[in-house]
XYZ file of N, CA, C and O in Angstrom:
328
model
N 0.830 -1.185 0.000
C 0.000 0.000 0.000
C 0.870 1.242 0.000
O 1.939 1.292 0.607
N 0.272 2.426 -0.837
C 0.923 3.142 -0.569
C 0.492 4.821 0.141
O -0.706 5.083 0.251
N 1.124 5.451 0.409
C 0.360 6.767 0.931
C 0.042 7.841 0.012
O 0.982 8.175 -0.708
N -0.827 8.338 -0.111
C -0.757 9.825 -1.418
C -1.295 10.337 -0.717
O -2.252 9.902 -0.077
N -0.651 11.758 -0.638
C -1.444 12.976 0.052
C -2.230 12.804 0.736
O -1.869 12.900 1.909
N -3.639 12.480 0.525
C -4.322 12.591 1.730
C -5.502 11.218 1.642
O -6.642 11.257 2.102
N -4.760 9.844 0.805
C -5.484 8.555 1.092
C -4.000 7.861 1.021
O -2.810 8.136 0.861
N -5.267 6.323 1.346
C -3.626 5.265 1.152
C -4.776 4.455 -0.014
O -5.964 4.137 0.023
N -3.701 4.356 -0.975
C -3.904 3.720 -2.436
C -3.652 2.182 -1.907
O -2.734 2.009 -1.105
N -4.520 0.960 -2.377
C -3.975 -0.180 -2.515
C -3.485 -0.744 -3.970
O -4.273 -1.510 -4.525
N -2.504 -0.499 -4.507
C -1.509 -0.920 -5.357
C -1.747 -2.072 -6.082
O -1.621 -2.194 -7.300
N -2.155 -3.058 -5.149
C -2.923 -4.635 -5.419
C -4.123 -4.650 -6.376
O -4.301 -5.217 -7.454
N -5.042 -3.679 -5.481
C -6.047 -3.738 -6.318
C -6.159 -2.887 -7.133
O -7.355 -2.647 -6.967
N -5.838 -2.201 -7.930
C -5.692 -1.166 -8.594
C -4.980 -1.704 -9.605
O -5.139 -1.079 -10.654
N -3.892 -3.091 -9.725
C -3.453 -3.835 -10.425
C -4.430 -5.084 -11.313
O -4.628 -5.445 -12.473
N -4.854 -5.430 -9.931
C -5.934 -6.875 -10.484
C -7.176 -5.785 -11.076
O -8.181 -6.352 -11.505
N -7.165 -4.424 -11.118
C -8.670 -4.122 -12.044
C -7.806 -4.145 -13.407
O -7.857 -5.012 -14.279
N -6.983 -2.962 -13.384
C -6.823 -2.894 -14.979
C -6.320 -4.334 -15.199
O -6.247 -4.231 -16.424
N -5.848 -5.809 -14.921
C -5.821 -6.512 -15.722
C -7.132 -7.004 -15.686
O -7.561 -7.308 -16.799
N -7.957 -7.188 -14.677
C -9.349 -7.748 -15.332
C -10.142 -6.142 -16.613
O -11.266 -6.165 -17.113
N -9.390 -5.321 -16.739
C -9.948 -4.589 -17.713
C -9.581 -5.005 -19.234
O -10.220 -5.284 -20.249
N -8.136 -4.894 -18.841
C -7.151 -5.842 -20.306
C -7.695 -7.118 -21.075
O -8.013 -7.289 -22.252
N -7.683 -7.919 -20.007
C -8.268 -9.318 -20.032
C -10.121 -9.031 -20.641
O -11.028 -9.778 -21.010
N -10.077 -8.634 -20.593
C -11.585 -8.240 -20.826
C -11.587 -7.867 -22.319
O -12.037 -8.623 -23.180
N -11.034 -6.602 -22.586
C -10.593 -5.883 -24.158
C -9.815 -6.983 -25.072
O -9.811 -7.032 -26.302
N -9.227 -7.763 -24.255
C -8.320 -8.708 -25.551
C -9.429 -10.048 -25.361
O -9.114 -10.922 -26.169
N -10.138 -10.286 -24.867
C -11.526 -11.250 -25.399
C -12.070 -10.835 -26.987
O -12.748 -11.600 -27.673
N -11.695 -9.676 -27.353
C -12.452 -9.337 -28.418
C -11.830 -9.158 -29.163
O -12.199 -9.737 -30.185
N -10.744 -8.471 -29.307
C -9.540 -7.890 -30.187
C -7.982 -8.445 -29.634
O -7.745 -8.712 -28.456
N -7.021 -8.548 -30.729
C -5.779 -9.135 -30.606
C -4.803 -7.960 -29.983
O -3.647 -8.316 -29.757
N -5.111 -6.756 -29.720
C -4.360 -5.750 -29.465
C -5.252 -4.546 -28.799
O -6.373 -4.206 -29.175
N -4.624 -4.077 -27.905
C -5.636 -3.050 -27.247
C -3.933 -1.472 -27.314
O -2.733 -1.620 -27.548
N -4.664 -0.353 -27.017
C -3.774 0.571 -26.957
C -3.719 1.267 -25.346
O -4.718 1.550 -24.685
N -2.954 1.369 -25.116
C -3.349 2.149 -23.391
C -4.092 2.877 -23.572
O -5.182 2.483 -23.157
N -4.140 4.273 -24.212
C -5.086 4.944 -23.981
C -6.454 4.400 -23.889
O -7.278 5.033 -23.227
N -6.825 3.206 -24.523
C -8.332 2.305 -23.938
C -8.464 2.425 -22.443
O -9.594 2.551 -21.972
N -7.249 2.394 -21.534
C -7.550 2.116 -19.988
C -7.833 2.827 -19.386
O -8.511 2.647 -18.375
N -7.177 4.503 -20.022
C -7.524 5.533 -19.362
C -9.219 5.942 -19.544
O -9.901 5.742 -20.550
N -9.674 6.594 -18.198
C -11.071 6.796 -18.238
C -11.287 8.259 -18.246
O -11.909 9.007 -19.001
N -10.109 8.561 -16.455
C -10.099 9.731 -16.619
C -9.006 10.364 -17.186
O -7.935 9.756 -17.197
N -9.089 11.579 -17.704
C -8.090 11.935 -18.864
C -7.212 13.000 -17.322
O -7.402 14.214 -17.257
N -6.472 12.380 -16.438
C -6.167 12.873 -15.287
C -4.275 12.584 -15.074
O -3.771 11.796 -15.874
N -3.633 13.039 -14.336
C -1.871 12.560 -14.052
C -2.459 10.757 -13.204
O -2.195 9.566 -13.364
N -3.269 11.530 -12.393
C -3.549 9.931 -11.370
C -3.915 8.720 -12.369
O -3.393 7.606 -12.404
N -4.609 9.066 -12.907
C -5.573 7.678 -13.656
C -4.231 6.775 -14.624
O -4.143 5.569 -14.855
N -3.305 7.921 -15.033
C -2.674 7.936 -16.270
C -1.724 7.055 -15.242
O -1.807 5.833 -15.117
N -0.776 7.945 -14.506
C -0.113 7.055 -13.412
C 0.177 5.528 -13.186
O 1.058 4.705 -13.436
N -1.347 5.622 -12.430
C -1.516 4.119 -11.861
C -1.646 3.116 -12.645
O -1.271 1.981 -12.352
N -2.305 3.506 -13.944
C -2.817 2.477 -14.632
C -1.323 2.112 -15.604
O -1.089 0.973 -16.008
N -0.329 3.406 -15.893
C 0.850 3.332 -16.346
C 1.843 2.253 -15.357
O 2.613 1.436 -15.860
N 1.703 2.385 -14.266
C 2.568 1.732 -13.346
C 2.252 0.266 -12.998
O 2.983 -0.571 -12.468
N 0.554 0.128 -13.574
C 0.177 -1.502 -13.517
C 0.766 -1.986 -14.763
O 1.538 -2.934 -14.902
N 0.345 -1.285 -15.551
C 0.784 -2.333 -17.131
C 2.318 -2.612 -16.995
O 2.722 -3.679 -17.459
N 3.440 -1.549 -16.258
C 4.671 -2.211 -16.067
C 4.969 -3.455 -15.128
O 5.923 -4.210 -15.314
N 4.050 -3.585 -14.099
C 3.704 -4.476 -13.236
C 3.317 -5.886 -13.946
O 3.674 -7.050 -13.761
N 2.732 -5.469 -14.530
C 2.025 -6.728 -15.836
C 2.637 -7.703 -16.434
O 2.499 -8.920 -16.551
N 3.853 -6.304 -17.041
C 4.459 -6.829 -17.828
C 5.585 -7.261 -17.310
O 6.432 -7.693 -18.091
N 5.754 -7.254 -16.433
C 7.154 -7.698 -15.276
C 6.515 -9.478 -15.404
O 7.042 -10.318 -16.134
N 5.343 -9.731 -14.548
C 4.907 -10.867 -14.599
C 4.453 -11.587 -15.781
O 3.823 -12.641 -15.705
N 4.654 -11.228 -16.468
C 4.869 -11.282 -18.277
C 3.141 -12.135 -17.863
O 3.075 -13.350 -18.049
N 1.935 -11.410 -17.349
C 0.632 -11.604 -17.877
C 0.166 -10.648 -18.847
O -1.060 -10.543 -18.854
N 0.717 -9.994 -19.584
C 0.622 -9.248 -20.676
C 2.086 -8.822 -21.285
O 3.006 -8.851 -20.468
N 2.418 -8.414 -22.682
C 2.971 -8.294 -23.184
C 2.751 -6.501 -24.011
O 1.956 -6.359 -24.940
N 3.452 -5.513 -23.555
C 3.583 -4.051 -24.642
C 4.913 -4.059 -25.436
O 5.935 -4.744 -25.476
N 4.216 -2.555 -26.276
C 5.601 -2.960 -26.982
C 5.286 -1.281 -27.971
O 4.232 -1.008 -28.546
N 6.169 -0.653 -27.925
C 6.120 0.558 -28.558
C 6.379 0.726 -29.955
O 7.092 -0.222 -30.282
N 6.176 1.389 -30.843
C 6.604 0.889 -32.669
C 8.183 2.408 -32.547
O 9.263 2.328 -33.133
N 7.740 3.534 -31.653
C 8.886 4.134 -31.660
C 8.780 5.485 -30.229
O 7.764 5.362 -29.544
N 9.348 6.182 -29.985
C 9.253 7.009 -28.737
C 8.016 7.656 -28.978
O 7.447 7.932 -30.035
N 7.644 7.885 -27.533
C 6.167 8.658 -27.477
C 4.960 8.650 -28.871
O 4.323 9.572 -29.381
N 5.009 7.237 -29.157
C 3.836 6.388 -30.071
C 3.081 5.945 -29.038
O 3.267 5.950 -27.822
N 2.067 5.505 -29.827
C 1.012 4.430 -28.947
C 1.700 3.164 -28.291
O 2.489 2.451 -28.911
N 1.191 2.880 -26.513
C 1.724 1.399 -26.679
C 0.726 0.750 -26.214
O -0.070 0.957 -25.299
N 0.938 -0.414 -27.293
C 0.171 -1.545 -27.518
C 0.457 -2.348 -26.291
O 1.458 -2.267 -25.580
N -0.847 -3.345 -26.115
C -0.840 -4.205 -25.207
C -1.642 -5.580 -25.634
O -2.855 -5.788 -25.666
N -0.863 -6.189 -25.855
C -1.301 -8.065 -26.443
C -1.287 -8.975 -25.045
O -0.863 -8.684 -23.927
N -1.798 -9.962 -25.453
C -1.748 -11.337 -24.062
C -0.391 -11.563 -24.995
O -0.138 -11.267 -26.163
N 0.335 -12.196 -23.989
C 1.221 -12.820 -24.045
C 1.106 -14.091 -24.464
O -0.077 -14.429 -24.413
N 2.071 -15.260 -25.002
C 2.092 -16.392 -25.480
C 0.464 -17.274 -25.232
O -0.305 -17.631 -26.124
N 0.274 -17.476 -23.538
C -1.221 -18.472 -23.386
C -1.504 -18.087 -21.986
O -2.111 -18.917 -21.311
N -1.137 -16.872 -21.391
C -1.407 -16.293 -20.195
C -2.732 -16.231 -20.151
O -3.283 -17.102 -19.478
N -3.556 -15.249 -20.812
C -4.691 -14.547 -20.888
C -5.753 -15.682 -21.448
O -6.931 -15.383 -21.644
């Protein structure tokens, strides 16, 4: 958990949503773009949800991948994770 200003964020869960969000978007399509995750167009939303997909992708349950600097990044299931 962590502290922000004036709540404490759980990190955990804030992880297991956007992948049950991911997991959800790649049921339908072979590729999703981050900006799909963002809801609110905010630093926080952008943040957290930025700091799960690296989380993600650490545990290689998803796979990104950029085509070149400050492009879209894509987000695929990985090999048979998803």
């Amino acid at each position: 958990k962590m502290k922000s200003y004036f709540e404490e964020i759980n990190m955990e869960e804030i992880v297991n949503s956007v992948y049950s969000k991911i997991s959800e978007l790649l049921k339908e399509k072979d590729k999703i773009v981050f900006d799909e995750l963002i809801e609110n167009r905010n630093f926080r939303d952008f943040y957290f949800k930025f700091v799960s997909i690296l989380h993600l992708e650490l545990q290689r349950k998803i796979k990104t991948y950029q085509k070149d600097h400050f492009e879209k990044i894509f987000i695929e299931k990985p090999s048979s994770n998803l």
